[in-house]
PDB file of C-alpha atoms in Angstrom:
ATOM      1  CA  UNK A  15     -87.965  59.218 191.401  1.00  0.00           C
ATOM      2  CA  UNK A  16     -90.007  59.740 188.241  1.00  0.00           C
ATOM      3  CA  UNK A  17     -89.340  62.079 185.306  1.00  0.00           C
ATOM      4  CA  UNK A  18     -91.976  64.625 186.382  1.00  0.00           C
ATOM      5  CA  UNK A  19     -90.545  64.939 189.892  1.00  0.00           C
ATOM      6  CA  UNK A  20     -87.000  65.192 188.542  1.00  0.00           C
ATOM      7  CA  UNK A  21     -88.105  67.725 185.929  1.00  0.00           C
ATOM      8  CA  UNK A  22     -89.839  69.903 188.504  1.00  0.00           C
ATOM      9  CA  UNK A  23     -86.810  69.867 190.776  1.00  0.00           C
ATOM     10  CA  UNK A  24     -84.448  70.694 187.903  1.00  0.00           C
ATOM     11  CA  UNK A  25     -86.708  73.484 186.656  1.00  0.00           C
ATOM     12  CA  UNK A  26     -86.870  74.951 190.159  1.00  0.00           C
ATOM     13  CA  UNK A  27     -83.082  74.669 190.525  1.00  0.00           C
ATOM     14  CA  UNK A  28     -82.384  76.344 187.179  1.00  0.00           C
ATOM     15  CA  UNK A  29     -85.007  79.000 187.927  1.00  0.00           C
ATOM     16  CA  UNK A  30     -83.322  79.636 191.279  1.00  0.00           C
ATOM     17  CA  UNK A  31     -79.947  79.977 189.573  1.00  0.00           C
ATOM     18  CA  UNK A  32     -81.386  82.433 187.031  1.00  0.00           C
ATOM     19  CA  UNK A  33     -83.149  84.467 189.718  1.00  0.00           C
ATOM     20  CA  UNK A  34     -80.009  84.417 191.874  1.00  0.00           C
ATOM     21  CA  UNK A  35     -77.997  85.882 189.017  1.00  0.00           C
ATOM     22  CA  UNK A  36     -80.522  88.691 188.629  1.00  0.00           C
ATOM     23  CA  UNK A  37     -80.798  89.432 192.353  1.00  0.00           C
ATOM     24  CA  UNK A  38     -77.104  89.285 193.195  1.00  0.00           C
ATOM     25  CA  UNK A  39     -75.539  90.918 190.161  1.00  0.00           C
ATOM     26  CA  UNK A  40     -75.889  94.467 188.888  1.00  0.00           C
ATOM     27  CA  UNK A  41     -76.992  94.550 185.239  1.00  0.00           C
ATOM     28  CA  UNK A  42     -73.602  95.836 184.057  1.00  0.00           C
ATOM     29  CA  UNK A  43     -71.757  92.914 185.688  1.00  0.00           C
ATOM     30  CA  UNK A  44     -74.038  90.191 184.318  1.00  0.00           C
ATOM     31  CA  UNK A  45     -72.386  90.214 180.884  1.00  0.00           C
ATOM     32  CA  UNK A  46     -69.839  87.424 180.606  1.00  0.00           C
ATOM     33  CA  UNK A  47     -71.609  85.055 182.988  1.00  0.00           C
ATOM     34  CA  UNK A  48     -73.418  81.963 181.865  1.00  0.00           C
ATOM     35  CA  UNK A  49     -74.478  78.495 182.813  1.00  0.00           C
ATOM     36  CA  UNK A  50     -72.862  75.717 180.824  1.00  0.00           C
ATOM     37  CA  UNK A  51     -75.241  72.871 180.079  1.00  0.00           C
ATOM     38  CA  UNK A  52     -73.818  69.614 178.794  1.00  0.00           C
ATOM     39  CA  UNK A  53     -76.869  67.460 178.004  1.00  0.00           C
ATOM     40  CA  UNK A  54     -76.490  63.739 177.568  1.00  0.00           C
ATOM     41  CA  UNK A  55     -80.019  62.410 177.112  1.00  0.00           C
ATOM     42  CA  UNK A  56     -83.152  63.410 175.209  1.00  0.00           C
ATOM     43  CA  UNK A  57     -84.929  64.081 178.507  1.00  0.00           C
ATOM     44  CA  UNK A  58     -82.137  66.416 179.681  1.00  0.00           C
ATOM     45  CA  UNK A  59     -82.168  68.397 176.441  1.00  0.00           C
ATOM     46  CA  UNK A  60     -85.958  68.720 176.571  1.00  0.00           C
ATOM     47  CA  UNK A  61     -85.804  69.737 180.229  1.00  0.00           C
ATOM     48  CA  UNK A  62     -83.255  72.463 179.484  1.00  0.00           C
ATOM     49  CA  UNK A  63     -85.317  73.923 176.660  1.00  0.00           C
ATOM     50  CA  UNK A  64     -88.583  73.723 178.614  1.00  0.00           C
ATOM     51  CA  UNK A  65     -86.945  75.409 181.604  1.00  0.00           C
ATOM     52  CA  UNK A  66     -85.623  78.249 179.465  1.00  0.00           C
ATOM     53  CA  UNK A  67     -89.012  78.713 177.841  1.00  0.00           C
ATOM     54  CA  UNK A  68     -90.595  78.906 181.294  1.00  0.00           C
ATOM     55  CA  UNK A  69     -88.006  81.513 182.298  1.00  0.00           C
ATOM     56  CA  UNK A  70     -88.937  83.609 179.253  1.00  0.00           C
ATOM     57  CA  UNK A  71     -92.656  83.263 179.923  1.00  0.00           C
ATOM     58  CA  UNK A  72     -92.151  84.270 183.559  1.00  0.00           C
ATOM     59  CA  UNK A  73     -89.847  87.130 182.484  1.00  0.00           C
ATOM     60  CA  UNK A  74     -87.042  85.699 184.643  1.00  0.00           C
ATOM     61  CA  UNK A  75     -84.418  85.742 181.889  1.00  0.00           C
ATOM     62  CA  UNK A  76     -84.639  89.445 181.009  1.00  0.00           C
ATOM     63  CA  UNK A  77     -81.224  91.077 181.009  1.00  0.00           C
ATOM     64  CA  UNK A  78     -79.286  87.862 181.503  1.00  0.00           C
ATOM     65  CA  UNK A  79     -76.661  86.552 179.092  1.00  0.00           C
ATOM     66  CA  UNK A  80     -77.609  83.465 177.074  1.00  0.00           C
ATOM     67  CA  UNK A  81     -77.094  80.055 178.575  1.00  0.00           C
ATOM     68  CA  UNK A  82     -74.545  78.107 176.557  1.00  0.00           C
ATOM     69  CA  UNK A  83     -75.402  74.545 175.607  1.00  0.00           C
ATOM     70  CA  UNK A  84     -72.212  72.860 174.409  1.00  0.00           C
ATOM     71  CA  UNK A  85     -72.860  69.832 172.186  1.00  0.00           C
ATOM     72  CA  UNK A  86     -70.120  67.326 171.544  1.00  0.00           C
ATOM     73  CA  UNK A  87     -71.768  63.957 171.947  1.00  0.00           C
ATOM     74  CA  UNK A  88     -74.757  61.977 170.758  1.00  0.00           C
ATOM     75  CA  UNK A  89     -77.183  64.857 171.344  1.00  0.00           C
ATOM     76  CA  UNK A  90     -75.342  66.965 168.757  1.00  0.00           C
ATOM     77  CA  UNK A  91     -76.871  64.832 165.988  1.00  0.00           C
ATOM     78  CA  UNK A  92     -80.287  66.233 166.878  1.00  0.00           C
ATOM     79  CA  UNK A  93     -79.235  69.830 166.122  1.00  0.00           C
ATOM     80  CA  UNK A  94     -78.081  69.308 162.531  1.00  0.00           C
ATOM     81  CA  UNK A  95     -79.942  69.942 159.268  1.00  0.00           C
ATOM     82  CA  UNK A  96     -79.934  66.321 158.032  1.00  0.00           C
ATOM     83  CA  UNK A  97     -81.866  65.335 161.172  1.00  0.00           C
ATOM     84  CA  UNK A  98     -84.472  68.100 161.102  1.00  0.00           C
ATOM     85  CA  UNK A  99     -87.453  65.898 160.190  1.00  0.00           C
ATOM     86  CA  UNK A 100     -86.888  63.683 163.263  1.00  0.00           C
ATOM     87  CA  UNK A 101     -86.203  66.614 165.609  1.00  0.00           C
ATOM     88  CA  UNK A 102     -88.387  69.426 164.267  1.00  0.00           C
ATOM     89  CA  UNK A 103     -89.989  70.416 167.585  1.00  0.00           C
ATOM     90  CA  UNK A 104     -86.656  70.443 169.455  1.00  0.00           C
ATOM     91  CA  UNK A 105     -84.859  72.416 166.751  1.00  0.00           C
ATOM     92  CA  UNK A 106     -87.683  74.926 166.392  1.00  0.00           C
ATOM     93  CA  UNK A 107     -87.792  75.435 170.160  1.00  0.00           C
ATOM     94  CA  UNK A 108     -84.005  75.889 170.370  1.00  0.00           C
ATOM     95  CA  UNK A 109     -84.073  78.354 167.447  1.00  0.00           C
ATOM     96  CA  UNK A 110     -86.804  80.356 169.196  1.00  0.00           C
ATOM     97  CA  UNK A 111     -84.849  80.445 172.457  1.00  0.00           C
ATOM     98  CA  UNK A 112     -81.728  81.543 170.570  1.00  0.00           C
ATOM     99  CA  UNK A 113     -83.759  84.293 168.873  1.00  0.00           C
ATOM    100  CA  UNK A 114     -84.925  85.472 172.310  1.00  0.00           C
ATOM    101  CA  UNK A 115     -81.263  85.605 173.353  1.00  0.00           C
ATOM    102  CA  UNK A 116     -81.513  83.095 176.205  1.00  0.00           C
ATOM    103  CA  UNK A 117     -79.739  80.165 174.528  1.00  0.00           C
ATOM    104  CA  UNK A 118     -76.398  79.907 172.722  1.00  0.00           C
ATOM    105  CA  UNK A 119     -75.966  76.476 171.111  1.00  0.00           C
ATOM    106  CA  UNK A 120     -72.385  75.522 170.319  1.00  0.00           C
ATOM    107  CA  UNK A 121     -71.125  72.377 168.632  1.00  0.00           C
ATOM    108  CA  UNK A 122     -67.645  70.878 168.535  1.00  0.00           C
ATOM    109  CA  UNK A 123     -66.038  70.929 165.067  1.00  0.00           C
ATOM    110  CA  UNK A 124     -63.832  67.973 166.023  1.00  0.00           C
ATOM    111  CA  UNK A 125     -66.957  65.964 166.827  1.00  0.00           C
ATOM    112  CA  UNK A 126     -68.547  67.126 163.563  1.00  0.00           C
ATOM    113  CA  UNK A 127     -65.569  65.989 161.486  1.00  0.00           C
ATOM    114  CA  UNK A 128     -65.497  62.633 163.275  1.00  0.00           C
ATOM    115  CA  UNK A 129     -69.181  62.147 162.419  1.00  0.00           C
ATOM    116  CA  UNK A 130     -68.979  63.323 158.784  1.00  0.00           C
ATOM    117  CA  UNK A 131     -70.732  66.655 159.292  1.00  0.00           C
ATOM    118  CA  UNK A 132     -69.612  70.068 158.046  1.00  0.00           C
ATOM    119  CA  UNK A 133     -70.562  73.717 158.493  1.00  0.00           C
ATOM    120  CA  UNK A 134     -73.300  73.359 155.839  1.00  0.00           C
ATOM    121  CA  UNK A 135     -75.113  70.985 158.230  1.00  0.00           C
ATOM    122  CA  UNK A 136     -75.525  73.693 160.897  1.00  0.00           C
ATOM    123  CA  UNK A 137     -78.611  75.801 161.435  1.00  0.00           C
ATOM    124  CA  UNK A 138     -77.990  79.559 161.661  1.00  0.00           C
ATOM    125  CA  UNK A 139     -78.518  79.551 165.442  1.00  0.00           C
ATOM    126  CA  UNK A 140     -75.864  76.851 166.054  1.00  0.00           C
ATOM    127  CA  UNK A 141     -72.285  78.080 166.373  1.00  0.00           C
ATOM    128  CA  UNK A 142     -69.267  75.838 165.958  1.00  0.00           C
ATOM    129  CA  UNK A 143     -66.086  75.855 168.027  1.00  0.00           C
ATOM    130  CA  UNK A 144     -62.855  74.012 167.174  1.00  0.00           C
ATOM    131  CA  UNK A 145     -62.879  71.789 170.272  1.00  0.00           C
ATOM    132  CA  UNK A 146     -65.775  71.590 172.733  1.00  0.00           C
ATOM    133  CA  UNK A 147     -63.739  70.828 175.837  1.00  0.00           C
ATOM    134  CA  UNK A 148     -61.286  73.644 175.063  1.00  0.00           C
ATOM    135  CA  UNK A 149     -64.205  76.068 174.603  1.00  0.00           C
ATOM    136  CA  UNK A 150     -65.648  75.067 177.971  1.00  0.00           C
ATOM    137  CA  UNK A 151     -62.262  75.633 179.587  1.00  0.00           C
ATOM    138  CA  UNK A 152     -61.870  79.002 177.821  1.00  0.00           C
ATOM    139  CA  UNK A 153     -65.317  80.166 178.897  1.00  0.00           C
ATOM    140  CA  UNK A 154     -64.589  79.215 182.481  1.00  0.00           C
ATOM    141  CA  UNK A 155     -60.997  80.465 182.709  1.00  0.00           C
ATOM    142  CA  UNK A 156     -61.107  83.565 180.523  1.00  0.00           C
ATOM    143  CA  UNK A 157     -64.659  84.791 180.869  1.00  0.00           C
ATOM    144  CA  UNK A 158     -65.554  83.629 184.378  1.00  0.00           C
ATOM    145  CA  UNK A 159     -68.462  81.449 183.328  1.00  0.00           C
ATOM    146  CA  UNK A 160     -69.845  78.929 185.746  1.00  0.00           C
ATOM    147  CA  UNK A 161     -71.000  75.400 185.034  1.00  0.00           C
ATOM    148  CA  UNK A 162     -74.431  73.943 185.629  1.00  0.00           C
ATOM    149  CA  UNK A 163     -75.002  70.326 184.694  1.00  0.00           C
ATOM    150  CA  UNK A 164     -78.404  68.690 184.342  1.00  0.00           C
ATOM    151  CA  UNK A 165     -78.678  65.066 185.373  1.00  0.00           C
ATOM    152  CA  UNK A 166     -81.788  62.953 185.214  1.00  0.00           C
TER     153      UNK A 166
END
């Protein structure tokens, strides 16, 4: 299966999930729900951002809580200030999606320390959490969030 076919299927799946949240949940009950995306490859990160942009353009994301993208692996490097020149388009797109309120980018402080990064390396739209895996567990257990994983 090629990237385009996989991308189309993933975009349709994520769009279906977004539309299902809107159709099945009263607006008051939507708060506190999210889809957790744990990207592992450049293609997955790009697919996530493109899908969210499509949802905005099609007005499918209106009234929904932001989708959380938890970064605690190799992809986290791409979302830090020292790497802006190499990742300008990705960072600008993620910042725009965060400004629209459809994306919440979080990064693991433990990962940051292990890779010699600090809070000064974060863009304003990237939030840090002490431990990525603990945050995912907290979001699921305490706030009822559900997980959606993109695989290419």
